[in-house]
mmCIF file of C-alpha atoms in Angstrom:
data_model
loop_
_atom_site.group_PDB
_atom_site.id
_atom_site.type_symbol
_atom_site.label_atom_id
_atom_site.label_comp_id
_atom_site.label_asym_id
_atom_site.label_seq_id
_atom_site.Cartn_x
_atom_site.Cartn_y
_atom_site.Cartn_z
ATOM 1 C CA MET A 15 -0.162 -0.057 -0.114
ATOM 2 C CA ALA A 16 3.220 2.357 0.698
ATOM 3 C CA GLN A 17 4.157 1.969 -2.560
ATOM 4 C CA THR A 18 0.867 2.261 -4.101
ATOM 5 C CA ALA A 19 0.166 5.635 -2.527
ATOM 6 C CA ALA A 20 3.786 6.712 -3.752
ATOM 7 C CA LEU A 21 3.170 6.383 -7.487
ATOM 8 C CA LYS A 22 2.478 9.489 -9.410
ATOM 9 C CA GLN A 23 -1.477 9.836 -10.426
ATOM 10 C CA PHE A 24 -2.923 11.358 -13.368
ATOM 11 C CA PRO A 25 -6.388 12.709 -14.253
ATOM 12 C CA PHE A 26 -7.989 10.550 -17.117
ATOM 13 C CA ASN A 27 -11.454 11.104 -19.157
ATOM 14 C CA TRP A 28 -13.151 8.021 -20.100
ATOM 15 C CA GLU A 29 -16.231 6.963 -22.112
ATOM 16 C CA GLY A 30 -18.239 3.654 -21.805
ATOM 17 C CA THR A 31 -21.205 1.536 -21.147
ATOM 18 C CA ASP A 32 -22.787 0.273 -17.951
ATOM 19 C CA ARG A 33 -24.577 -2.917 -17.334
ATOM 20 C CA ALA A 34 -28.031 -1.701 -18.990
ATOM 21 C CA GLY A 35 -26.019 -0.732 -22.062
ATOM 22 C CA LYS A 36 -26.323 3.004 -21.210
ATOM 23 C CA LYS A 37 -23.491 5.165 -22.404
ATOM 24 C CA VAL A 38 -21.706 6.733 -19.681
ATOM 25 C CA LYS A 39 -18.530 9.116 -19.304
ATOM 26 C CA GLY A 40 -16.482 10.852 -16.496
ATOM 27 C CA LYS A 41 -12.944 11.470 -15.443
ATOM 28 C CA THR A 42 -11.026 10.060 -12.475
ATOM 29 C CA VAL A 43 -7.412 10.242 -11.303
ATOM 30 C CA ALA A 44 -5.182 6.900 -11.325
ATOM 31 C CA THR A 45 -1.879 5.641 -11.738
ATOM 32 C CA SER A 46 -2.222 4.355 -15.311
ATOM 33 C CA GLU A 47 -4.807 3.681 -18.262
ATOM 34 C CA SER A 48 -4.879 0.120 -17.248
ATOM 35 C CA ALA A 49 -5.781 1.140 -13.547
ATOM 36 C CA VAL A 50 -8.614 3.129 -14.739
ATOM 37 C CA ARG A 51 -9.985 0.331 -16.711
ATOM 38 C CA THR A 52 -9.678 -1.872 -14.477
ATOM 39 C CA GLU A 53 -11.509 0.333 -11.651
ATOM 40 C CA LEU A 54 -14.099 0.812 -14.367
ATOM 41 C CA ARG A 55 -14.878 -2.734 -14.764
ATOM 42 C CA ARG A 56 -15.041 -3.362 -11.181
ATOM 43 C CA GLN A 57 -17.908 -0.856 -10.958
ATOM 44 C CA GLY A 58 -19.593 -2.693 -14.072
ATOM 45 C CA VAL A 59 -18.826 -0.391 -16.727
ATOM 46 C CA VAL A 60 -17.176 -1.649 -19.872
ATOM 47 C CA PRO A 61 -14.599 1.385 -21.162
ATOM 48 C CA THR A 62 -14.562 2.124 -24.575
ATOM 49 C CA ARG A 63 -12.141 5.104 -24.395
ATOM 50 C CA VAL A 64 -9.760 6.288 -21.893
ATOM 51 C CA ARG A 65 -7.663 9.140 -22.590
ATOM 52 C CA LYS A 66 -5.033 10.801 -20.085
ATOM 53 C CA GLN A 67 -5.704 14.391 -19.819
ATOM 54 C CA SER A 68 -3.196 16.692 -21.153
ATOM 55 C CA GLN A 69 -1.280 18.127 -18.402
ATOM 56 C CA LEU A 70 -0.969 21.413 -20.304
ATOM 57 C CA PHE A 71 -4.765 22.208 -19.452
ATOM 58 C CA VAL A 72 -4.453 21.081 -15.755
ATOM 59 C CA LYS A 73 -4.714 23.460 -13.065
ATOM 60 C CA LYS A 74 -2.855 21.842 -10.131
ATOM 61 C CA GLY A 75 -4.654 23.978 -7.743
ATOM 62 C CA LYS A 76 -4.723 23.164 -4.059
ATOM 63 C CA VAL A 77 -7.378 21.984 -1.446
ATOM 64 C CA SER A 78 -8.807 24.740 0.442
ATOM 65 C CA PRO A 79 -10.872 24.304 3.969
ATOM 66 C CA GLN A 80 -13.860 25.028 1.481
ATOM 67 C CA ASP A 81 -13.258 22.166 -0.410
ATOM 68 C CA ILE A 82 -12.944 20.065 3.104
ATOM 69 C CA ALA A 83 -16.436 21.299 3.940
ATOM 70 C CA VAL A 84 -17.929 20.678 0.563
ATOM 71 C CA PHE A 85 -16.176 17.045 0.835
ATOM 72 C CA SER A 86 -17.759 16.361 4.369
ATOM 73 C CA ARG A 87 -21.340 17.573 3.222
ATOM 74 C CA GLN A 88 -21.218 15.358 0.395
ATOM 75 C CA LEU A 89 -19.631 12.136 2.018
ATOM 76 C CA ALA A 90 -22.467 12.781 5.066
ATOM 77 C CA THR A 91 -25.191 13.034 2.552
ATOM 78 C CA MET A 92 -24.069 9.770 0.477
ATOM 79 C CA MET A 93 -23.591 7.830 3.696
ATOM 80 C CA THR A 94 -26.886 8.744 5.077
ATOM 81 C CA ALA A 95 -28.378 7.700 1.374
ATOM 82 C CA GLY A 96 -27.109 4.533 1.999
ATOM 83 C CA ILE A 97 -24.393 5.005 -0.759
ATOM 84 C CA PRO A 98 -21.357 2.728 0.272
ATOM 85 C CA MET A 99 -18.166 4.324 1.428
ATOM 86 C CA VAL A 100 -15.974 3.414 -1.368
ATOM 87 C CA GLN A 101 -18.611 4.017 -4.183
ATOM 88 C CA ALA A 102 -19.112 7.473 -2.090
ATOM 89 C CA PHE A 103 -15.397 8.428 -2.901
ATOM 90 C CA ASP A 104 -15.513 7.559 -6.445
ATOM 91 C CA ILE A 105 -18.431 9.795 -7.003
ATOM 92 C CA ILE A 106 -16.727 12.704 -4.919
ATOM 93 C CA GLY A 107 -13.759 12.452 -6.368
ATOM 94 C CA ALA A 108 -14.935 12.268 -9.992
ATOM 95 C CA GLY A 109 -17.295 15.002 -9.382
ATOM 96 C CA HIS A 110 -14.508 17.790 -8.519
ATOM 97 C CA ASP A 111 -12.773 19.656 -10.993
ATOM 98 C CA ASN A 112 -10.027 20.331 -8.928
ATOM 99 C CA PRO A 113 -7.242 17.681 -9.489
ATOM 100 C CA ALA A 114 -5.722 18.382 -5.898
ATOM 101 C CA VAL A 115 -8.941 17.413 -4.404
ATOM 102 C CA GLN A 116 -9.378 14.540 -6.770
ATOM 103 C CA LYS A 117 -5.668 13.240 -5.825
ATOM 104 C CA LEU A 118 -6.635 13.639 -1.790
ATOM 105 C CA VAL A 119 -10.028 11.617 -2.348
ATOM 106 C CA LEU A 120 -8.449 8.877 -4.372
ATOM 107 C CA ALA A 121 -5.502 8.289 -1.868
ATOM 108 C CA ILE A 122 -8.227 8.220 1.246
ATOM 109 C CA LYS A 123 -10.164 5.444 -0.783
ATOM 110 C CA SER A 124 -7.166 3.453 -1.462
ATOM 111 C CA ASP A 125 -6.309 3.450 1.880
ATOM 112 C CA ILE A 126 -10.162 2.556 2.683
ATOM 113 C CA GLU A 127 -10.347 -0.413 0.160
ATOM 114 C CA GLY A 128 -7.048 -1.755 2.051
ATOM 115 C CA GLY A 129 -8.776 -2.136 5.139
ATOM 116 C CA THR A 130 -7.665 1.097 6.892
ATOM 117 C CA ALA A 131 -10.317 2.821 8.882
ATOM 118 C CA LEU A 132 -11.680 6.213 7.798
ATOM 119 C CA ALA A 133 -10.639 8.236 10.859
ATOM 120 C CA ASN A 134 -6.891 6.639 10.152
ATOM 121 C CA ALA A 135 -7.127 7.248 6.596
ATOM 122 C CA LEU A 136 -8.099 11.151 6.929
ATOM 123 C CA ALA A 137 -4.922 11.177 9.748
ATOM 124 C CA LYS A 138 -2.746 10.940 6.941
ATOM 125 C CA HIS A 139 -3.566 14.161 5.769
ATOM 126 C CA PRO A 140 -3.155 16.372 8.625
ATOM 127 C CA MET A 141 -2.666 19.656 6.392
ATOM 128 C CA HIS A 142 -6.272 19.068 5.408
ATOM 129 C CA PHE A 143 -8.256 17.227 8.004
ATOM 130 C CA ASP A 144 -7.109 18.600 11.318
ATOM 131 C CA ASP A 145 -7.325 16.330 14.852
ATOM 132 C CA LEU A 146 -10.721 17.652 15.690
ATOM 133 C CA PHE A 147 -11.817 16.170 12.425
ATOM 134 C CA VAL A 148 -10.185 13.025 12.852
ATOM 135 C CA ASN A 149 -11.372 12.647 16.591
ATOM 136 C CA LEU A 150 -14.672 13.024 15.737
ATOM 137 C CA VAL A 151 -14.800 10.659 12.911
ATOM 138 C CA ALA A 152 -13.063 8.130 14.859
ATOM 139 C CA ALA A 153 -15.876 8.662 17.758
ATOM 140 C CA GLY A 154 -18.694 8.029 15.006
ATOM 141 C CA GLU A 155 -16.955 4.673 13.834
ATOM 142 C CA GLN A 156 -16.520 3.542 17.431
ATOM 143 C CA ALA A 157 -20.191 4.313 18.338
ATOM 144 C CA GLY A 158 -21.215 2.792 15.192
ATOM 145 C CA ALA A 159 -23.153 6.144 14.139
ATOM 146 C CA LEU A 160 -20.651 7.229 11.598
ATOM 147 C CA GLU A 161 -23.590 8.908 9.292
ATOM 148 C CA THR A 162 -24.729 10.845 12.230
ATOM 149 C CA LEU A 163 -21.202 12.132 13.045
ATOM 150 C CA LEU A 164 -20.619 13.130 9.554
ATOM 151 C CA ASP A 165 -23.740 15.034 9.124
ATOM 152 C CA LYS A 166 -22.629 17.054 12.615
ATOM 153 C CA ILE A 167 -18.873 17.446 10.829
ATOM 154 C CA ALA A 168 -20.446 18.712 7.679
ATOM 155 C CA THR A 169 -22.303 21.232 9.572
ATOM 156 C CA TYR A 170 -19.649 22.192 11.508
ATOM 157 C CA LYS A 171 -17.167 23.136 8.757
ATOM 158 C CA GLU A 172 -20.158 24.687 7.076
ATOM 159 C CA LYS A 173 -20.544 26.997 9.860
ATOM 160 C CA THR A 174 -16.978 27.675 10.531
ATOM 161 C CA GLU A 175 -16.248 28.457 7.133
ATOM 162 C CA ALA A 176 -19.222 30.946 6.921
ATOM 163 C CA ILE A 177 -18.070 32.712 10.290
ATOM 164 C CA LYS A 178 -14.556 33.185 8.483
ATOM 165 C CA LYS A 179 -15.752 34.339 5.586
ATOM 166 C CA LYS A 180 -17.569 36.986 7.437
ATOM 167 C CA ILE A 181 -14.611 37.964 9.158
ATOM 168 C CA LYS A 182 -12.517 38.143 6.129
ATOM 169 C CA LYS A 183 -15.530 40.705 4.603
ATOM 170 C CA ALA A 184 -15.226 42.805 7.733
ATOM 171 C CA LEU A 185 -11.267 43.291 7.268
ATOM 172 C CA PHE A 186 -11.375 43.738 3.714
ATOM 173 C CA TYR A 187 -13.022 47.015 3.812
ATOM 174 C CA PRO A 188 -10.605 48.949 5.956
ATOM 175 C CA ALA A 189 -7.655 47.255 4.031
ATOM 176 C CA ALA A 190 -9.152 48.448 0.904
ATOM 177 C CA VAL A 191 -9.626 52.105 2.361
ATOM 178 C CA VAL A 192 -5.740 51.811 3.425
ATOM 179 C CA VAL A 193 -5.123 50.484 -0.192
ATOM 180 C CA VAL A 194 -7.076 53.200 -2.388
ATOM 181 C CA ALA A 195 -5.837 55.930 -0.107
ATOM 182 C CA ILE A 196 -2.255 55.106 -0.531
ATOM 183 C CA VAL A 197 -2.654 54.438 -4.505
ATOM 184 C CA VAL A 198 -4.351 57.587 -4.827
ATOM 185 C CA THR A 199 -1.778 59.584 -2.674
ATOM 186 C CA ALA A 200 1.334 57.905 -4.407
ATOM 187 C CA ILE A 201 -0.125 58.787 -7.749
ATOM 188 C CA LEU A 202 -0.763 62.365 -6.826
ATOM 189 C CA MET A 203 2.858 62.845 -5.189
ATOM 190 C CA ILE A 204 4.682 61.406 -8.221
ATOM 191 C CA PHE A 205 2.873 62.763 -11.293
ATOM 192 C CA VAL A 206 0.702 65.930 -10.227
ATOM 193 C CA ILE A 207 2.650 67.783 -7.707
ATOM 194 C CA PRO A 208 5.899 67.850 -9.676
ATOM 195 C CA GLU A 209 4.153 69.769 -12.619
ATOM 196 C CA PHE A 210 2.611 72.167 -9.839
ATOM 197 C CA GLU A 211 5.938 72.784 -8.320
ATOM 198 C CA SER A 212 7.756 73.795 -11.896
ATOM 199 C CA LEU A 213 4.756 75.980 -12.356
ATOM 200 C CA PHE A 214 5.665 77.679 -8.848
ATOM 201 C CA GLN A 215 9.110 78.268 -9.655
ATOM 202 C CA GLY A 216 8.208 81.425 -11.840
ATOM 203 C CA PHE A 217 6.316 83.075 -9.250
ATOM 204 C CA GLY A 218 8.877 84.665 -7.402
ATOM 205 C CA ALA A 219 7.574 84.770 -4.170
ATOM 206 C CA ASP A 220 7.644 82.715 -1.131
ATOM 207 C CA LEU A 221 5.027 79.748 -0.904
ATOM 208 C CA PRO A 222 2.766 79.241 1.724
ATOM 209 C CA ALA A 223 3.973 76.562 4.337
ATOM 210 C CA PHE A 224 1.627 74.073 3.549
ATOM 211 C CA THR A 225 2.374 73.880 -0.069
ATOM 212 C CA ARG A 226 6.002 73.844 0.808
ATOM 213 C CA MET A 227 5.195 71.032 3.181
ATOM 214 C CA VAL A 228 3.426 68.822 0.427
ATOM 215 C CA ILE A 229 6.125 69.818 -2.247
ATOM 216 C CA ASP A 230 9.041 68.342 0.275
ATOM 217 C CA ILE A 231 7.029 65.235 0.778
ATOM 218 C CA SER A 232 6.477 64.709 -2.849
ATOM 219 C CA ASN A 233 10.393 65.128 -3.244
ATOM 220 C CA PHE A 234 11.108 62.575 -0.620
ATOM 221 C CA VAL A 235 8.526 59.662 -2.096
ATOM 222 C CA ARG A 236 10.268 60.498 -5.332
ATOM 223 C CA THR A 237 13.841 60.121 -4.556
ATOM 224 C CA SER A 238 13.296 57.506 -1.600
ATOM 225 C CA GLY A 239 10.333 55.693 -3.269
ATOM 226 C CA TRP A 240 11.948 52.118 -3.805
ATOM 227 C CA ALA A 241 13.587 52.575 -0.117
ATOM 228 C CA ILE A 242 10.073 52.996 1.333
ATOM 229 C CA VAL A 243 8.667 50.279 -0.550
ATOM 230 C CA PHE A 244 11.533 48.078 0.595
ATOM 231 C CA VAL A 245 11.335 48.987 4.232
ATOM 232 C CA THR A 246 7.624 48.714 4.263
ATOM 233 C CA VAL A 247 7.601 45.137 2.214
ATOM 234 C CA GLY A 248 10.582 44.158 4.655
ATOM 235 C CA ALA A 249 8.655 45.202 7.841
ATOM 236 C CA VAL A 250 5.402 43.364 6.858
ATOM 237 C CA VAL A 251 7.000 40.076 6.206
ATOM 238 C CA GLY A 252 9.035 40.164 9.117
ATOM 239 C CA PHE A 253 5.943 41.255 11.223
ATOM 240 C CA LEU A 254 3.961 38.033 9.751
ATOM 241 C CA HIS A 255 7.116 36.098 10.118
ATOM 242 C CA ALA A 256 7.244 36.678 14.020
ATOM 243 C CA LYS A 257 3.491 36.221 14.343
ATOM 244 C CA LYS A 258 3.927 32.913 12.975
ATOM 245 C CA ARG A 259 6.842 31.966 14.964
ATOM 246 C CA TYR A 260 6.659 33.784 18.227
ATOM 247 C CA ARG A 261 3.747 32.922 20.394
ATOM 248 C CA GLY A 262 4.095 36.202 22.392
ATOM 249 C CA VAL A 263 3.879 38.110 19.377
ATOM 250 C CA GLN A 264 0.989 36.084 18.384
ATOM 251 C CA HIS A 265 -0.422 37.035 21.864
ATOM 252 C CA PHE A 266 0.037 40.505 21.489
ATOM 253 C CA VAL A 267 -1.402 40.705 18.160
ATOM 254 C CA ASP A 268 -4.310 38.791 18.712
ATOM 255 C CA ARG A 269 -5.007 40.883 22.107
ATOM 256 C CA VAL A 270 -4.834 44.180 20.073
ATOM 257 C CA ALA A 271 -7.188 43.101 17.831
ATOM 258 C CA LEU A 272 -9.763 42.250 20.283
ATOM 259 C CA LYS A 273 -9.673 45.697 21.630
ATOM 260 C CA ILE A 274 -9.766 47.702 17.819
ATOM 261 C CA PRO A 275 -13.132 49.263 17.867
ATOM 262 C CA VAL A 276 -15.722 47.659 15.474
ATOM 263 C CA ILE A 277 -13.417 45.338 14.394
ATOM 264 C CA GLY A 278 -12.670 43.950 17.892
ATOM 265 C CA VAL A 279 -16.541 43.312 18.731
ATOM 266 C CA ILE A 280 -16.652 41.318 15.724
ATOM 267 C CA LEU A 281 -13.319 39.242 16.351
ATOM 268 C CA ASN A 282 -14.819 38.874 19.957
ATOM 269 C CA LYS A 283 -18.339 37.438 18.743
ATOM 270 C CA SER A 284 -16.413 35.370 16.229
ATOM 271 C CA ALA A 285 -14.415 33.411 18.594
ATOM 272 C CA ILE A 286 -17.260 32.989 20.904
ATOM 273 C CA ALA A 287 -19.306 31.325 18.172
ATOM 274 C CA ARG A 288 -16.631 28.929 17.179
ATOM 275 C CA TYR A 289 -16.081 28.035 20.684
ATOM 276 C CA ALA A 290 -19.709 27.355 21.142
ATOM 277 C CA ARG A 291 -19.941 25.685 17.818
ATOM 278 C CA THR A 292 -17.196 23.284 18.318
ATOM 279 C CA LEU A 293 -18.284 22.335 21.936
ATOM 280 C CA ALA A 294 -21.545 21.735 20.974
ATOM 281 C CA THR A 295 -20.434 19.180 17.898
ATOM 282 C CA THR A 296 -17.680 17.549 20.139
ATOM 283 C CA PHE A 297 -19.806 17.117 23.038
ATOM 284 C CA ALA A 298 -22.617 15.772 20.787
ATOM 285 C CA ALA A 299 -20.237 13.555 19.473
ATOM 286 C CA GLY A 300 -19.732 12.018 23.176
ATOM 287 C CA VAL A 301 -16.283 13.285 23.621
ATOM 288 C CA PRO A 302 -15.805 13.981 27.384
ATOM 289 C CA LEU A 303 -16.021 17.540 28.484
ATOM 290 C CA VAL A 304 -12.021 17.878 29.131
ATOM 291 C CA GLU A 305 -10.854 16.504 25.959
ATOM 292 C CA ALA A 306 -13.634 18.879 23.911
ATOM 293 C CA LEU A 307 -12.164 21.503 25.508
ATOM 294 C CA GLU A 308 -8.802 20.514 24.252
ATOM 295 C CA SER A 309 -10.139 20.816 20.897
ATOM 296 C CA VAL A 310 -12.072 23.645 21.446
ATOM 297 C CA SER A 311 -9.130 25.591 22.257
ATOM 298 C CA GLY A 312 -7.396 25.745 18.812
ATOM 299 C CA ALA A 313 -10.627 25.888 16.778
ATOM 300 C CA CYS A 314 -11.499 29.576 18.587
ATOM 301 C CA GLY A 315 -9.024 31.364 15.764
ATOM 302 C CA ASN A 316 -7.598 33.525 18.447
ATOM 303 C CA VAL A 317 -4.523 33.058 20.742
ATOM 304 C CA VAL A 318 -6.006 34.663 23.845
ATOM 305 C CA TYR A 319 -9.433 32.608 23.601
ATOM 306 C CA GLU A 320 -7.191 29.304 23.260
ATOM 307 C CA GLY A 321 -4.846 30.434 25.985
ATOM 308 C CA ALA A 322 -8.406 30.880 28.204
ATOM 309 C CA VAL A 323 -9.839 27.685 26.903
ATOM 310 C CA LEU A 324 -6.857 25.491 27.980
ATOM 311 C CA LYS A 325 -6.940 27.348 31.432
ATOM 312 C CA MET A 326 -11.024 26.331 31.519
ATOM 313 C CA ARG A 327 -9.874 22.567 30.588
ATOM 314 C CA ASP A 328 -7.379 22.462 33.490
ATOM 315 C CA GLU A 329 -9.873 23.727 35.947
ATOM 316 C CA VAL A 330 -12.592 21.437 34.736
ATOM 317 C CA ALA A 331 -10.175 18.743 35.009
ATOM 318 C CA THR A 332 -9.732 19.274 38.585
ATOM 319 C CA GLY A 333 -13.624 19.407 39.174
ATOM 320 C CA GLN A 334 -14.385 22.761 38.570
ATOM 321 C CA ARG A 335 -17.743 23.608 36.938
ATOM 322 C CA LEU A 336 -17.404 25.025 33.085
ATOM 323 C CA GLN A 337 -19.559 27.745 34.112
ATOM 324 C CA ARG A 338 -17.251 28.606 36.740
ATOM 325 C CA ALA A 339 -14.268 28.278 34.898
ATOM 326 C CA MET A 340 -15.718 30.341 32.008
ATOM 327 C CA GLU A 341 -16.429 33.528 34.308
ATOM 328 C CA ASN A 342 -12.709 33.238 35.713
ATOM 329 C CA THR A 343 -11.436 33.977 32.133
ATOM 330 C CA ALA A 344 -13.593 37.162 32.142
ATOM 331 C CA LEU A 345 -14.383 36.943 28.349
ATOM 332 C CA PHE A 346 -17.296 35.284 27.938
ATOM 333 C CA PRO A 347 -20.489 37.495 28.353
ATOM 334 C CA ASN A 348 -22.739 36.899 31.180
ATOM 335 C CA MET A 349 -25.642 35.619 28.816
ATOM 336 C CA VAL A 350 -23.277 32.891 27.328
ATOM 337 C CA VAL A 351 -22.085 31.815 30.709
ATOM 338 C CA GLN A 352 -25.908 31.645 32.264
ATOM 339 C CA MET A 353 -26.841 29.592 28.828
ATOM 340 C CA ILE A 354 -23.614 27.323 29.360
ATOM 341 C CA ALA A 355 -24.862 26.936 33.160
ATOM 342 C CA VAL A 356 -28.491 25.732 32.146
ATOM 343 C CA GLY A 357 -27.040 23.271 29.861
ATOM 344 C CA GLU A 358 -24.832 21.973 32.160
ATOM 345 C CA GLU A 359 -27.660 21.726 34.977
ATOM 346 C CA SER A 360 -29.951 20.199 32.542
ATOM 347 C CA GLY A 361 -27.908 17.618 30.725
ATOM 348 C CA SER A 362 -27.857 19.488 27.415
ATOM 349 C CA LEU A 363 -24.981 21.369 26.994
ATOM 350 C CA ASP A 364 -24.782 20.292 23.457
ATOM 351 C CA GLU A 365 -27.961 22.282 22.515
ATOM 352 C CA MET A 366 -27.342 24.966 24.473
ATOM 353 C CA SER A 367 -23.794 25.648 23.322
ATOM 354 C CA SER A 368 -25.741 25.191 19.644
ATOM 355 C CA LYS A 369 -28.024 27.826 20.632
ATOM 356 C CA VAL A 370 -24.786 30.128 21.916
ATOM 357 C CA ALA A 371 -23.229 29.646 18.446
ATOM 358 C CA ASP A 372 -26.414 30.540 16.296
ATOM 359 C CA PHE A 373 -27.086 33.814 17.865
ATOM 360 C CA TYR A 374 -23.690 34.674 17.766
ATOM 361 C CA GLU A 375 -22.867 33.761 14.277
ATOM 362 C CA GLU A 376 -25.841 35.917 13.528
ATOM 363 C CA GLU A 377 -24.524 38.700 15.739
ATOM 364 C CA VAL A 378 -21.178 38.538 13.592
ATOM 365 C CA ASP A 379 -23.252 38.723 10.585
ATOM 366 C CA ASN A 380 -25.424 41.843 11.640
ATOM 367 C CA ALA A 381 -22.046 43.465 12.927
ATOM 368 C CA VAL A 382 -20.585 42.915 9.464
ATOM 369 C CA ASP A 383 -23.563 44.404 7.646
ATOM 370 C CA SER A 384 -23.478 46.953 9.817
ATOM 371 C CA MET A 385 -19.607 48.221 9.392
ATOM 372 C CA SER A 386 -19.850 47.658 5.580
ATOM 373 C CA SER A 387 -22.764 50.428 5.638
ATOM 374 C CA LEU A 388 -20.599 52.325 8.022
ATOM 375 C CA LEU A 389 -17.400 52.297 6.038
ATOM 376 C CA GLU A 390 -19.074 53.575 2.634
ATOM 377 C CA PRO A 391 -19.005 57.255 3.760
ATOM 378 C CA LEU A 392 -15.842 56.635 5.797
ATOM 379 C CA ILE A 393 -13.956 55.747 2.490
ATOM 380 C CA MET A 394 -15.583 58.851 0.749
ATOM 381 C CA SER A 395 -14.386 60.992 3.695
ATOM 382 C CA ILE A 396 -10.959 59.719 4.013
ATOM 383 C CA LEU A 397 -10.194 60.159 0.035
ATOM 384 C CA GLY A 398 -11.747 63.448 0.386
ATOM 385 C CA VAL A 399 -9.674 64.725 3.285
ATOM 386 C CA LEU A 400 -6.351 63.253 0.970
ATOM 387 C CA VAL A 401 -7.156 64.392 -2.257
ATOM 388 C CA GLY A 402 -8.954 67.680 -1.228
ATOM 389 C CA GLY A 403 -6.008 68.230 0.935
ATOM 390 C CA LEU A 404 -3.664 68.055 -2.025
ATOM 391 C CA VAL A 405 -5.646 70.230 -3.967
ATOM 392 C CA ILE A 406 -6.001 73.126 -1.433
ATOM 393 C CA ALA A 407 -1.728 72.883 -1.098
ATOM 394 C CA MET A 408 -1.784 73.030 -4.851
ATOM 395 C CA TYR A 409 -3.781 75.943 -5.260
ATOM 396 C CA LEU A 410 -3.082 78.097 -2.085
ATOM 397 C CA PRO A 411 -0.145 79.870 -4.354
ATOM 398 C CA ILE A 412 -2.697 80.648 -6.983
ATOM 399 C CA PHE A 413 -4.867 82.290 -4.868
ATOM 400 C CA LYS A 414 -1.756 84.484 -4.114
ATOM 401 C CA MET A 415 -0.826 85.413 -7.276
ATOM 402 C CA GLY A 416 -2.580 88.688 -7.281
ATOM 403 C CA GLN A 417 -0.557 89.815 -4.591
ATOM 404 C CA VAL A 418 2.893 88.662 -6.249
ATOM 405 C CA VAL A 419 1.762 90.444 -9.763
#
């Protein structure tokens, strides 16, 4: 099996006839044409044409988190419908245009055909299936309720990907404002202001201080522009590297981000939504609370909340109630703590956590929409101040031209 998995695989287009004599066609990924024909015959298809797809027109692509969410839903739906697992993987692989997804699905299918459990097959691809995903599948296999757990996993992946999209949408607008402002200002500084400067040289009078300052900035940008770009890019790359490598830097950045006006509110609500959604999914799968909190910590999307959940796990492991452990972090609103407390007392922690997740996911949605509507006039104001300020600086000497004459 190790040698088979290591062989290079290629996409193939095929045509044939099924058991009823009906013409069928599709595409699959395999190591060779003979492997495709063998697999098709095993499925009851008589191949009439198998052609290797030209690599010149194949997009290699990559497997995105959204692809994993779609894969989870497709597998859950097919398993619930009673389709055998191997056949479900065949259908999912053939239905994807992304060769990277096809190869991933085929590799998992090959392991399953060799007798490997689904959880173990998924665990061989940690870049795409995290510990939480694998552990939930393993719990479903052990409990004999794989279809139910797959449905819960699919819902969880869909919800978490949706909340990530909302956060990206919320952060896109401020970034767009900054980029547009920088581009417009750079164009004016490099191309427009020098023309005015050459015009002002014939005035024979001192320029207003504001105009002189703008011209000096323009000269600095034109002479040192590349240095500014290199320093800026280097600073950004260095910052991202430090954030990824050093835990302290990441903790500082995430803590500051939570305190940014408007955006910080969205990030806080998003972290709470992901905490509650993951807790509901893991606890409903029968995972013990201490182990569930271990998985929940890595799913919050923020180092501050991750550290808080790990501290909660330690307190719960010593006999502390989850409600009290949440209160001790001072991160969760009173409403969330009280709903979790009701869930603990009534034995419906998964249900109450799910309700908390639903509420905060809707809150994130509303907050993003509100911020988007607020940023539209803000964009106009920022650009107006920048462009208007530069225009005023250039026309001030013209207003004083009468005095010079």
